[in-house]
Short mmCIF file of C-alpha atoms in Angstrom, two decimals:
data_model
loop_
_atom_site.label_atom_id
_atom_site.label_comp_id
_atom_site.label_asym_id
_atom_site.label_seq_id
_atom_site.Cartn_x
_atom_site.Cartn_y
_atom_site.Cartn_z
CA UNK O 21 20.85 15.04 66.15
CA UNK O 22 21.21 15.33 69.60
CA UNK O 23 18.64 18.33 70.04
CA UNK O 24 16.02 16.08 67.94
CA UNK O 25 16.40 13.33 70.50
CA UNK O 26 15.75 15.17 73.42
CA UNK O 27 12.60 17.02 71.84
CA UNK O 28 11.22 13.58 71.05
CA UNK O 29 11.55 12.61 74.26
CA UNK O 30 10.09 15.53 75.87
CA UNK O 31 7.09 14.71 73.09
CA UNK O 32 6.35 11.27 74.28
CA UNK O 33 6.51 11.88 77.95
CA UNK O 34 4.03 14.56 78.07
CA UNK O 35 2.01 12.36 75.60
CA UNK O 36 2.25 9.59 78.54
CA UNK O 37 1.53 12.44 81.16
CA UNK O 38 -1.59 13.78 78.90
CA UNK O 39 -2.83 9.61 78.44
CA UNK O 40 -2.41 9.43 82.47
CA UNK O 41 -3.79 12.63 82.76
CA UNK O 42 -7.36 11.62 80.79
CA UNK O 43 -7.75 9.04 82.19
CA UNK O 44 -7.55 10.37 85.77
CA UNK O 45 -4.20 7.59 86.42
CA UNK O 46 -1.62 8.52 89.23
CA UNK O 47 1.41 10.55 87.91
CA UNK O 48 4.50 9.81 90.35
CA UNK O 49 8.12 9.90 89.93
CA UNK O 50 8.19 5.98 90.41
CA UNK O 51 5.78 5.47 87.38
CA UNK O 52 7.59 7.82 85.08
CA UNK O 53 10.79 6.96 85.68
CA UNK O 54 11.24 4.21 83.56
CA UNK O 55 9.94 6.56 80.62
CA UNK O 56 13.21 8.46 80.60
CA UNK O 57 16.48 7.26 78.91
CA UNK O 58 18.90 6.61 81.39
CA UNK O 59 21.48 9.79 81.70
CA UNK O 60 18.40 12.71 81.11
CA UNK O 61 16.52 14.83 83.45
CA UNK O 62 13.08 15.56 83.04
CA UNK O 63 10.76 17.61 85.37
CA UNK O 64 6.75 17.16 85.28
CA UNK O 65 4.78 20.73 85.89
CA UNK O 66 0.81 20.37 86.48
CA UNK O 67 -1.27 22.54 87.91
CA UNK O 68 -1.97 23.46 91.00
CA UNK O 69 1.13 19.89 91.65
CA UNK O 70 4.45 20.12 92.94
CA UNK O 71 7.01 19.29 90.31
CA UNK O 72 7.55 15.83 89.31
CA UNK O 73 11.30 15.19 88.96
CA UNK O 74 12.89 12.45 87.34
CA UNK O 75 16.93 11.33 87.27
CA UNK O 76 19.56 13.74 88.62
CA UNK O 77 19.84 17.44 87.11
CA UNK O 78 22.69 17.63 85.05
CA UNK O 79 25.33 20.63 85.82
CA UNK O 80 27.14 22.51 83.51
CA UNK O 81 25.96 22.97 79.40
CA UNK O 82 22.64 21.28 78.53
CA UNK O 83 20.65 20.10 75.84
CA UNK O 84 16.99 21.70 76.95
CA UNK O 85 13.76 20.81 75.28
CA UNK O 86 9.98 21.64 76.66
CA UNK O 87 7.15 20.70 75.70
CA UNK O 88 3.62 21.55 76.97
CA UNK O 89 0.67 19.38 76.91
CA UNK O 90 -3.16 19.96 76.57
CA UNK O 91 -4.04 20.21 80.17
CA UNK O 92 -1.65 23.20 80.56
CA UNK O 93 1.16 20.74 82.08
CA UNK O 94 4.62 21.30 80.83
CA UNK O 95 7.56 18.64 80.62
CA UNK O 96 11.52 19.00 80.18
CA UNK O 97 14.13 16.89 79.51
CA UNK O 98 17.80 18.00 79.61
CA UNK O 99 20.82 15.97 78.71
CA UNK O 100 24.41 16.89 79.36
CA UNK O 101 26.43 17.57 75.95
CA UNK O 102 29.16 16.04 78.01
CA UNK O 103 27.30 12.42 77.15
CA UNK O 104 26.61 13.93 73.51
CA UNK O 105 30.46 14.07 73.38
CA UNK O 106 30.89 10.79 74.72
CA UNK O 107 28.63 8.69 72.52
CA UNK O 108 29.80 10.85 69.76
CA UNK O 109 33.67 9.88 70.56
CA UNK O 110 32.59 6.09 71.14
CA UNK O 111 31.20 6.26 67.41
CA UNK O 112 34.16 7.69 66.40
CA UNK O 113 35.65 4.70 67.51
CA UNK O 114 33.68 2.45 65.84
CA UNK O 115 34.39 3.39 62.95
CA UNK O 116 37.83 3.58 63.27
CA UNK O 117 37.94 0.28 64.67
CA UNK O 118 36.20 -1.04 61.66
CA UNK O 119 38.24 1.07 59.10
CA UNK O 120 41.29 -0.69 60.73
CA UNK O 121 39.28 -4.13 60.38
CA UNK O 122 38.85 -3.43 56.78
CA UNK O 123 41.89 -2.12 55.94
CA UNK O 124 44.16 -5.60 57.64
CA UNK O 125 41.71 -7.52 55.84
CA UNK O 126 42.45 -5.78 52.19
CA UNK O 127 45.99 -6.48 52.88
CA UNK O 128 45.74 -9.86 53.57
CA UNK O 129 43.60 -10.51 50.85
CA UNK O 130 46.53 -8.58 48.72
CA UNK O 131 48.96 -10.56 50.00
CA UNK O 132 46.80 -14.19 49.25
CA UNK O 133 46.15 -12.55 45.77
CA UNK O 134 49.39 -11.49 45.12
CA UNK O 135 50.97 -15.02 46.00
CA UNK O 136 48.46 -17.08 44.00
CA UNK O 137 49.63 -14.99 41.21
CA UNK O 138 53.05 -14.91 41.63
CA UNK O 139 52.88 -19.20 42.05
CA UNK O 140 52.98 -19.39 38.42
CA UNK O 141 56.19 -17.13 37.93
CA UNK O 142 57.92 -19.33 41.04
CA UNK O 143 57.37 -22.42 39.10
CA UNK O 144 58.35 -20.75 35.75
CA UNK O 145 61.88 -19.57 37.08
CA UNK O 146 62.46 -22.93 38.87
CA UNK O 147 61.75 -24.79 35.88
CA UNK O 148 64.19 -23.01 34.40
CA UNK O 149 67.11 -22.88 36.85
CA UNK O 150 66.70 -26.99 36.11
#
């Protein structure tokens, strides 16, 4: 679900920010940025550290998740349900695109199937029309 994707993500950044943390790395914007899917927002507490924020804030309903790390940092991700919606109605899509697929390609296979059958029967009448 939606909600489980944004609490894993939440999980492995503040995994990345506890690794970076251990081992005494820089923790910048710039460096986590790549970290977080495209469309989120996720903001980076430490102590004693002005917040780390990453991607635009979305407005309106949110899907929230927080997670807190073993140094006493804290990291959350939000997504827009708006995007939920949308990949949700572009899978929607997809399948109906490839019910469609399925169902023209049934009917043409009927249609084959029905005139190598019927082939027989055409022959059968002509023959006897002669």
């Amino acid at each position: 679900s939606a909600q489980e994707r944004v609490d894993s993500e939440a999980v492995r950044l503040v995994s990345i920010v506890d690794s970076r943390l251990i081992a005494e790395e820089q923790i910048t914007s710039e460096i986590l940025r790549d970290q977080v899917e495209e469309g989120r927002y996720a903001v980076v507490r430490l102590r004693n550290r002005p917040p780390i924020e990453i991607g635009s804030r979305p407005g309106g309903d949110v899907i929230k998740a927080t997670e807190r790390g073993e140094a006493g940092e804290s990291v959350t991700v939000e997504e827009p349900r708006s995007e939920v919606t949308r990949e949700v109605g572009r899978t929607l899509m997809i399948i109906g695109l490839v019910a469609l697929l399925a169902i023209i390609a049934a009917a043409l296979l009927a249609i084959r199937q029905g005139n190598r059958l019927a082939a027989p029967l055409t022959d059968l009448a002509e023959t006897a029309e002669r």
